[in-house]
mmCIF file of C-alpha atoms in Angstrom:
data_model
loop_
_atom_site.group_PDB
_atom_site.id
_atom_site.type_symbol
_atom_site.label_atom_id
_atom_site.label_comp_id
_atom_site.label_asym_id
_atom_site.label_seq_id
_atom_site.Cartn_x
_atom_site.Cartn_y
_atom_site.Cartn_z
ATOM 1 C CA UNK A 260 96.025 83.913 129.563
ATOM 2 C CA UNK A 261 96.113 79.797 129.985
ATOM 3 C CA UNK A 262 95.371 77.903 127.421
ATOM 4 C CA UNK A 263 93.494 74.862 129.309
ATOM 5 C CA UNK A 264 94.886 71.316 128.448
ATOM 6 C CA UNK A 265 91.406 70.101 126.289
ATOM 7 C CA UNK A 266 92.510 73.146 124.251
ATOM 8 C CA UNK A 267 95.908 72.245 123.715
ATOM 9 C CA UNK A 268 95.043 68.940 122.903
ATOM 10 C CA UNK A 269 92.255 69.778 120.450
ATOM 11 C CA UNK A 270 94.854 72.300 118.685
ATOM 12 C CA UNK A 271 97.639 69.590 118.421
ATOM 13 C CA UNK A 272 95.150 67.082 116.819
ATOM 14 C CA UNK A 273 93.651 69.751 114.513
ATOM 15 C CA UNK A 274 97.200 71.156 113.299
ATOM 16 C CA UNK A 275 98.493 67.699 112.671
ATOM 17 C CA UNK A 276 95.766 66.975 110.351
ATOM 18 C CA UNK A 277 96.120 70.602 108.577
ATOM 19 C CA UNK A 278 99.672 70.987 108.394
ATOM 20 C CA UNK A 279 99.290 69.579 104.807
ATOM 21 C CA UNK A 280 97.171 73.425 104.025
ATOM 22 C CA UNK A 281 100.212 75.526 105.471
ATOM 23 C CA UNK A 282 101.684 77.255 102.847
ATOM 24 C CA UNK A 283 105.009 75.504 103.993
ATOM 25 C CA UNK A 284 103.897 72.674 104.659
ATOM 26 C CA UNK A 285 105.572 72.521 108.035
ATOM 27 C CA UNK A 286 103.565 70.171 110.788
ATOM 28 C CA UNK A 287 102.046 71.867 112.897
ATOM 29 C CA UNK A 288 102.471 70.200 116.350
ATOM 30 C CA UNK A 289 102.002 71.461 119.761
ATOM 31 C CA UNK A 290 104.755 69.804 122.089
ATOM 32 C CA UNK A 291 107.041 71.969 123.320
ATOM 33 C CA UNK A 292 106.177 73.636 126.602
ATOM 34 C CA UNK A 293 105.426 77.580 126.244
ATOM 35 C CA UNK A 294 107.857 79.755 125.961
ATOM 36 C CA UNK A 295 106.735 82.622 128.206
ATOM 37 C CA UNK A 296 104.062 83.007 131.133
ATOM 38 C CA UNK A 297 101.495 85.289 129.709
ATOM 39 C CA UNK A 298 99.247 87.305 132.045
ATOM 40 C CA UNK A 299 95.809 86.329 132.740
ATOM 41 C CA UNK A 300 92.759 88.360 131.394
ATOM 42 C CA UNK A 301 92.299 91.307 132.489
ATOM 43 C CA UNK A 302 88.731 91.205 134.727
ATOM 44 C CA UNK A 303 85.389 92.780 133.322
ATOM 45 C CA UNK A 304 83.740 94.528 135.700
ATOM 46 C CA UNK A 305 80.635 94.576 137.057
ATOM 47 C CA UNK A 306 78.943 97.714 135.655
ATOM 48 C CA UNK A 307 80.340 96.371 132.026
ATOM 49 C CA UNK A 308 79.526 92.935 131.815
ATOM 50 C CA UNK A 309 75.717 93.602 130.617
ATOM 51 C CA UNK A 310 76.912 96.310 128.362
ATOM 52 C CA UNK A 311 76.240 95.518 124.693
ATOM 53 C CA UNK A 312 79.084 96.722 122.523
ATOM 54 C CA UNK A 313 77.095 95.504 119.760
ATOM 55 C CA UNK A 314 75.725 92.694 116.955
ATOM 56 C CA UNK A 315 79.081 90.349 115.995
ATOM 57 C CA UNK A 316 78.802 89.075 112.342
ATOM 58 C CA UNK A 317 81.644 86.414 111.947
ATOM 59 C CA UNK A 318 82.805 84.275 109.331
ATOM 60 C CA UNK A 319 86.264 82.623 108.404
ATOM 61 C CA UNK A 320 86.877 83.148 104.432
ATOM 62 C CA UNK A 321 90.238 80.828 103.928
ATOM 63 C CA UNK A 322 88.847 77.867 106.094
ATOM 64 C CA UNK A 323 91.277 75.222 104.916
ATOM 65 C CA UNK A 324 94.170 77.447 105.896
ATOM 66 C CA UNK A 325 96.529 75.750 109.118
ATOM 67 C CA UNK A 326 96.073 79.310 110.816
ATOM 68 C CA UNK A 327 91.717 78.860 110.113
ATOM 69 C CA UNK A 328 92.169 75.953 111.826
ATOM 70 C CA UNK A 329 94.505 77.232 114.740
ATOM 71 C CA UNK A 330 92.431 79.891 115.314
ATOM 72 C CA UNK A 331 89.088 77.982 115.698
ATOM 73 C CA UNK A 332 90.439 76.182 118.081
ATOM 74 C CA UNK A 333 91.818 79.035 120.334
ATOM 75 C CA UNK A 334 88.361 81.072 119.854
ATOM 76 C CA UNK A 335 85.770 78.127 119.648
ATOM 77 C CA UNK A 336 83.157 80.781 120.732
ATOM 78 C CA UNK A 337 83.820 83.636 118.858
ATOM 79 C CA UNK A 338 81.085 86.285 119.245
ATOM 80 C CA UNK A 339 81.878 86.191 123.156
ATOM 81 C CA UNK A 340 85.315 85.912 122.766
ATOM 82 C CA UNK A 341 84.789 89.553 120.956
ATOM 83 C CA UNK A 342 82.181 90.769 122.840
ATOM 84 C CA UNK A 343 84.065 90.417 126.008
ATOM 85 C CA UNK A 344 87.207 92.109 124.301
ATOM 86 C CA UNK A 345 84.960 94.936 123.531
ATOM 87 C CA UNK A 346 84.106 94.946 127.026
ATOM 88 C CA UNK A 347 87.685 95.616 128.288
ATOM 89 C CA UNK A 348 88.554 98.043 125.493
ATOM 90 C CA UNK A 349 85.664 99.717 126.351
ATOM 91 C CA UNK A 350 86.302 100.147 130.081
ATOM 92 C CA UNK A 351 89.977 101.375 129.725
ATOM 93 C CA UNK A 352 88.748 104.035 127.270
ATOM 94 C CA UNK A 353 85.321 105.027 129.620
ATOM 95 C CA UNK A 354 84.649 105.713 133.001
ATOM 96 C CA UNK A 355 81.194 104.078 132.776
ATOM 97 C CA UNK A 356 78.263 102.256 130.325
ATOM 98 C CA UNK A 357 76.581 105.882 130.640
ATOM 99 C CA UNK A 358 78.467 107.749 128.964
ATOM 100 C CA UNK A 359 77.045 109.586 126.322
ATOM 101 C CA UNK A 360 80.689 109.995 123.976
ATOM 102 C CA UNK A 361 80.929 106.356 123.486
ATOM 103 C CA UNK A 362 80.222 105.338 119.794
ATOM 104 C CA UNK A 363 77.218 103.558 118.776
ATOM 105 C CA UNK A 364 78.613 100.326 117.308
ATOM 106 C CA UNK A 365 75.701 98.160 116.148
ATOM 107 C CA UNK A 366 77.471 96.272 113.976
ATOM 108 C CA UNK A 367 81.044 94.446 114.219
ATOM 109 C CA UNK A 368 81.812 91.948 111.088
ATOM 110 C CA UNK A 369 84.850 90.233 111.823
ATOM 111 C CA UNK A 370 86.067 88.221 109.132
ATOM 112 C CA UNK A 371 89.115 85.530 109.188
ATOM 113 C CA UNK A 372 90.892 85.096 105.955
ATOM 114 C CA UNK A 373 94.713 84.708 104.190
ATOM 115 C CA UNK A 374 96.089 87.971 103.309
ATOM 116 C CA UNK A 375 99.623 90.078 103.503
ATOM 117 C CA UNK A 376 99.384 91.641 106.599
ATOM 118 C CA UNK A 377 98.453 91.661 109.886
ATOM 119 C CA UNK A 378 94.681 93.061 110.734
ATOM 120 C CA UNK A 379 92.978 96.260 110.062
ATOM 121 C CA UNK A 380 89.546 98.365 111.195
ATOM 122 C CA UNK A 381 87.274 99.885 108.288
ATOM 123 C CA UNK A 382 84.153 101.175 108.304
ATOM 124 C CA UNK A 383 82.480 104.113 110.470
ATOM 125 C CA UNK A 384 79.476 104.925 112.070
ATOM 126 C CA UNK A 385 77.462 102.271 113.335
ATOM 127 C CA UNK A 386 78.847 99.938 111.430
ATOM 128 C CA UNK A 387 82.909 98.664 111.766
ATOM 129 C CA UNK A 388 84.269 95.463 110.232
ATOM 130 C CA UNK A 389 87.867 93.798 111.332
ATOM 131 C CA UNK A 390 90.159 91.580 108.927
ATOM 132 C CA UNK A 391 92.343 89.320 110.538
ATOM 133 C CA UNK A 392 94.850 87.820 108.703
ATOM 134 C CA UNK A 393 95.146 83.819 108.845
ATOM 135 C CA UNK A 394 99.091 84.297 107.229
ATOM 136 C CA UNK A 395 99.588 85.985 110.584
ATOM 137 C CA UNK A 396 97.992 83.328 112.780
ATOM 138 C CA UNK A 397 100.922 80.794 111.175
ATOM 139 C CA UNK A 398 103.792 83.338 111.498
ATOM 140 C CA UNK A 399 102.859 84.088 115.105
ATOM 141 C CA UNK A 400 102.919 80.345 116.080
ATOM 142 C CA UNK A 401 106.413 80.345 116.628
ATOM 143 C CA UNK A 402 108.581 77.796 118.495
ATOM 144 C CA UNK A 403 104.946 75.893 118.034
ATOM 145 C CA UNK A 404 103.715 77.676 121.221
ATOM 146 C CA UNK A 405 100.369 77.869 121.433
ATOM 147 C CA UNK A 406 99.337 80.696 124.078
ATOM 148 C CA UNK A 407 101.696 82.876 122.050
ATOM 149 C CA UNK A 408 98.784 83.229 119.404
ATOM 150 C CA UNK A 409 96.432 83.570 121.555
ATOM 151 C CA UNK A 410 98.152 86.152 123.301
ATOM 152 C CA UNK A 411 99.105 88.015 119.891
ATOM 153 C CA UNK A 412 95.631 87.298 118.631
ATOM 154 C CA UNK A 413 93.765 89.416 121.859
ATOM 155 C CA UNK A 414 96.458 92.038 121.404
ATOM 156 C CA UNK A 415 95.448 92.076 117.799
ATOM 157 C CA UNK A 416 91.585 92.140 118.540
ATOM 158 C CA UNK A 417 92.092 94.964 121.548
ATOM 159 C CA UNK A 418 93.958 97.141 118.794
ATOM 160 C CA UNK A 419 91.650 97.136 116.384
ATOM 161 C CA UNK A 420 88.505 97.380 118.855
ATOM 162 C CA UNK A 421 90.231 100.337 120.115
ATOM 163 C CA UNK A 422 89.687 101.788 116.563
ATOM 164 C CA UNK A 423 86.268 101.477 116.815
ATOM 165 C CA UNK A 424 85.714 102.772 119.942
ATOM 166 C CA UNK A 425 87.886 105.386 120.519
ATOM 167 C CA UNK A 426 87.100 109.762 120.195
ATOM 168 C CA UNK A 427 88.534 111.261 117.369
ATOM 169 C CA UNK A 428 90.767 114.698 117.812
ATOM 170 C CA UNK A 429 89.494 117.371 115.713
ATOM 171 C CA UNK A 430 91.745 120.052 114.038
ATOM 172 C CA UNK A 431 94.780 118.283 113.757
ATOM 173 C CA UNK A 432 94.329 116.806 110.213
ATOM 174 C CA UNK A 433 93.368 113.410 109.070
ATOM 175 C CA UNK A 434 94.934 110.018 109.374
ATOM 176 C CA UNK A 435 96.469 109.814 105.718
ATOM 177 C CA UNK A 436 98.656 112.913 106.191
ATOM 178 C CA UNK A 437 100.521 111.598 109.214
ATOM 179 C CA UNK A 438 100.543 113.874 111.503
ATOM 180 C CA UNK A 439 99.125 114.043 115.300
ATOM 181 C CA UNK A 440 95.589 112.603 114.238
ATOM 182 C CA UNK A 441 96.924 109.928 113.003
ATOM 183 C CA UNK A 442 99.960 109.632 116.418
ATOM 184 C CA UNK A 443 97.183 109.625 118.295
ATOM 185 C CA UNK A 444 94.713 107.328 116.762
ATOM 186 C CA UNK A 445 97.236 104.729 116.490
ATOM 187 C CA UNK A 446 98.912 105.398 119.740
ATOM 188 C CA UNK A 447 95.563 105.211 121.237
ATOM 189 C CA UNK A 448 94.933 101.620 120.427
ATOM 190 C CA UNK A 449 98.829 100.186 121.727
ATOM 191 C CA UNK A 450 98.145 102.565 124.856
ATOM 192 C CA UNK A 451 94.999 99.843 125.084
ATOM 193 C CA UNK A 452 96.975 96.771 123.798
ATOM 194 C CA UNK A 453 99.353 97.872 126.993
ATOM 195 C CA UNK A 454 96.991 98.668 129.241
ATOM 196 C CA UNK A 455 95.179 94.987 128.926
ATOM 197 C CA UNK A 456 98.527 93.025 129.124
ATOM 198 C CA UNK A 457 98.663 92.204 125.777
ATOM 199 C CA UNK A 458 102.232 93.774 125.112
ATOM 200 C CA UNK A 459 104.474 93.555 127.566
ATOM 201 C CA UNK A 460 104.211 95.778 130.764
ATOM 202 C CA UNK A 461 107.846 95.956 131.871
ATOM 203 C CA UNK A 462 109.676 98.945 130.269
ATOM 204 C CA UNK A 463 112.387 97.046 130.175
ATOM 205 C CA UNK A 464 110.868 94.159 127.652
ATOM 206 C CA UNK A 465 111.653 94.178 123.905
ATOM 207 C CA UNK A 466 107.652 95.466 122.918
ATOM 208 C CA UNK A 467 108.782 98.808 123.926
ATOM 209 C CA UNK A 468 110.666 100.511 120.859
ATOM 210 C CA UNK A 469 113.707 102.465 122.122
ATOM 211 C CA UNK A 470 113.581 106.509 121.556
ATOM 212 C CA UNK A 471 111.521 107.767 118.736
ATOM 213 C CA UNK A 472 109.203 110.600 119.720
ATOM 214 C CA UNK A 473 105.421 110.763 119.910
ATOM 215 C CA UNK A 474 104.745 111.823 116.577
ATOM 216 C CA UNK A 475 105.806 107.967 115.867
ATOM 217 C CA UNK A 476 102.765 106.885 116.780
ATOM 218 C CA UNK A 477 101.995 103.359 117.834
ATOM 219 C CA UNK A 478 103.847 101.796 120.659
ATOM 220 C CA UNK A 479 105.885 105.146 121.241
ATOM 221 C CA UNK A 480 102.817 106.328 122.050
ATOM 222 C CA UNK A 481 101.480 103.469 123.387
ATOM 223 C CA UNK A 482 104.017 102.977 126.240
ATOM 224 C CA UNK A 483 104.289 106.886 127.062
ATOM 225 C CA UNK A 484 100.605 106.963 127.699
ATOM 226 C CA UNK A 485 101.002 103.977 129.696
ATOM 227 C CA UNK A 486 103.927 106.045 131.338
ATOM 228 C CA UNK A 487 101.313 108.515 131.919
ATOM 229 C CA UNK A 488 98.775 106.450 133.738
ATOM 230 C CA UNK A 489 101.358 104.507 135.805
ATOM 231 C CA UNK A 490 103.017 107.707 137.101
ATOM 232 C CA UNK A 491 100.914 110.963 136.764
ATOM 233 C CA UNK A 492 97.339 110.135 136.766
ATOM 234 C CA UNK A 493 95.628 106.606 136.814
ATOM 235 C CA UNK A 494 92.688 107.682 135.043
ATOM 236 C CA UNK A 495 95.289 109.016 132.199
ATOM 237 C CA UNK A 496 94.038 106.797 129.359
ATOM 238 C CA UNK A 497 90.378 108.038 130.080
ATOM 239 C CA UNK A 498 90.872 111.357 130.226
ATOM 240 C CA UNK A 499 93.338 111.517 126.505
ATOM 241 C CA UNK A 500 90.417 109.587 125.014
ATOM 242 C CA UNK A 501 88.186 112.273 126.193
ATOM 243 C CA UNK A 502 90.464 115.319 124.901
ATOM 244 C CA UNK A 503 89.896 114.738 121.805
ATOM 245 C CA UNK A 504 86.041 115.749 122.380
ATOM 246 C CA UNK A 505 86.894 118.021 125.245
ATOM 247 C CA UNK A 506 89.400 120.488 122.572
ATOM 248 C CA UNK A 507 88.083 122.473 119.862
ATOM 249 C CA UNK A 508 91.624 122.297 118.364
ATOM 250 C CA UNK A 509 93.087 119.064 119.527
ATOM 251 C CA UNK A 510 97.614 118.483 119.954
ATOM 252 C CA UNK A 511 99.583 116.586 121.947
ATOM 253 C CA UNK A 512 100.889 119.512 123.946
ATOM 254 C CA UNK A 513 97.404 120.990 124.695
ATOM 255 C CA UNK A 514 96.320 117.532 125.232
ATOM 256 C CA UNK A 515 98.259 117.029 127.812
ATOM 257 C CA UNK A 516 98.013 120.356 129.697
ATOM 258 C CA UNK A 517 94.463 119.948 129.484
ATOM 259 C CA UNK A 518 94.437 116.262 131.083
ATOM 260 C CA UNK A 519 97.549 117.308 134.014
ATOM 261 C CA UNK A 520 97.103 121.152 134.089
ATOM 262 C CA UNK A 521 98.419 124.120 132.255
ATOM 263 C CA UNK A 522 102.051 124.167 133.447
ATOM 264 C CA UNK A 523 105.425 124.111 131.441
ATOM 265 C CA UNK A 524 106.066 120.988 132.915
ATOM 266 C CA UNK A 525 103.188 119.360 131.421
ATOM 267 C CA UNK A 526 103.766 120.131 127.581
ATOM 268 C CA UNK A 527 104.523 116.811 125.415
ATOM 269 C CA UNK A 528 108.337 117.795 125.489
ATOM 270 C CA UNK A 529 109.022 117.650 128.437
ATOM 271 C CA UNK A 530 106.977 114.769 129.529
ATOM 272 C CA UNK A 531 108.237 112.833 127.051
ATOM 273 C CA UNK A 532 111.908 113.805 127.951
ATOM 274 C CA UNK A 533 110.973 112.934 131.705
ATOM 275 C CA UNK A 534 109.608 109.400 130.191
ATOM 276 C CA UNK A 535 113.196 108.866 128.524
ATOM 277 C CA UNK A 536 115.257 109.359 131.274
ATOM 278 C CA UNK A 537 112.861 107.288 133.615
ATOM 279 C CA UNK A 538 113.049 104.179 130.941
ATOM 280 C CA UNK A 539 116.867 104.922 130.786
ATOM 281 C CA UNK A 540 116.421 105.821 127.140
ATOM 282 C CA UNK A 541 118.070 109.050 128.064
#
């Protein structure tokens, strides 16, 4: 995920004339090399790159922010930069365009603005909007490396596009209370965030949280799916999206018989205790 040098140089001559609108006031100035070598994008392919994953209404609401200005310069083209995002959500969720269980998104607002926080997906139907916070943007520029927000800002973006693409379980009661709806939901999109290189693959790196369980949700679940598709089934990501249409009364346990087959050794327990011991958390 290279930043190419016009870039870097447009960012280091736009954050040292904004550094004055940081609410620290600390100059903003690219020099120091990057700190890490980020992967490149992940590849669209073929049968997605005419998909339309729908209309992309963006505006930036805190424009003389530093991060506003950052982040204009990292995405100077940003309905493709979210349409193609879309794209590679889409096709680690679906087997193909043509299927009939992907939602009908005709509308994505995405809207860049200073808040406390990070991002978050709201509305439903046909209809989602994204809030991505320009606080964030600063905070994540850290040792002044530049790819690093770009990095954290896709990882961000394929998140919350996850949100509005993935299947919802049914049965298993609603995001506020908690439970496996909401494991899943949010272990869904850092399964995706994995998936398209935008946490760190190695199990070994500090993005995976240590222990926990899969009712943590998140990158617990995010990694163990990831587990999953590395060592039981490569299509595993796919076909736990498409549970949660395929079972009246959706769980993690029936979930995953239902995905690798009905067998003892395929219930969330002890998969999960065969994912510990295999990332030496056990």
């Amino acid at each position: 995920m290279k930043l190419h040098t016009a870039v870097l140089a447009a960012l280091a001559l736009c954050c040292g004339a904004c550094s004055s609108d940081s609410k620290n006031d600390e100059p903003l100035n690219p020099v120091e090399p990057p700190k890490h070598n980020y992967p490149e994008l992940i590849e669209i392919t073929d049968e997605w790159k005419a998909y339309h994953p729908g209309n992309v209404s963006f505006r930036i609401e805190s424009p003389n922010t530093a991060g506003a200005k950052i982040y204009k310069t990292i995405v100077p083209a940003p309905d493709t930069y979210i349409k193609d995002n879309a794209r590679r959500v889409l096709q680690t969720l679906y087997y193909s365009p043509d299927d009939e269980n992907i939602p009908d998104i005709k509308t994505i607002e995405y809207v860049v603005r200073s808040f406390d926080g990070v991002s978050y997906k709201s509305g439903s139907g046909s209809y989602i909007r994204i809030d991505y916070s320009t606080d964030w943007i600063e905070k994540s520029y850290v040792g002044k490396d530049v790819q690093r927000v770009d990095y954290e800002t896709r990882g961000v973006l394929y998140h919350e596009l996850t949100h509005a693409y993935q299947l919802e379980p049914k049965n298993c009661g609603s995001y506020n209370d908690g439970g496996e709806f909401w494991a899943f939901i949010e272990g869904m999109a850092d399964a995706v965030r994995v998936a398209c290189g935008c946490f760190e693959q190695d199990f070994d790196s500090e993005d995976r949280p240590r222990g926990g369980n899969w009712m943590d949700g998140y990158r617990y679940v995010g990694y163990f799916v990831y587990w999953l598709q590395l060592n039981k089934d490569e299509n595993f990501i796919r076909k736990f999206n498409a549970s949660a249409n395929e079972l009246d009364t959706w769980s993690f346990d029936a979930a995953m018989k239902h995905v690798l087959g009905d067998k003892e050794e395929n219930s969330v327990s002890s998969l999960w205790n065969e994912y510990q011991k295999a990332v030496g958390d056990r």
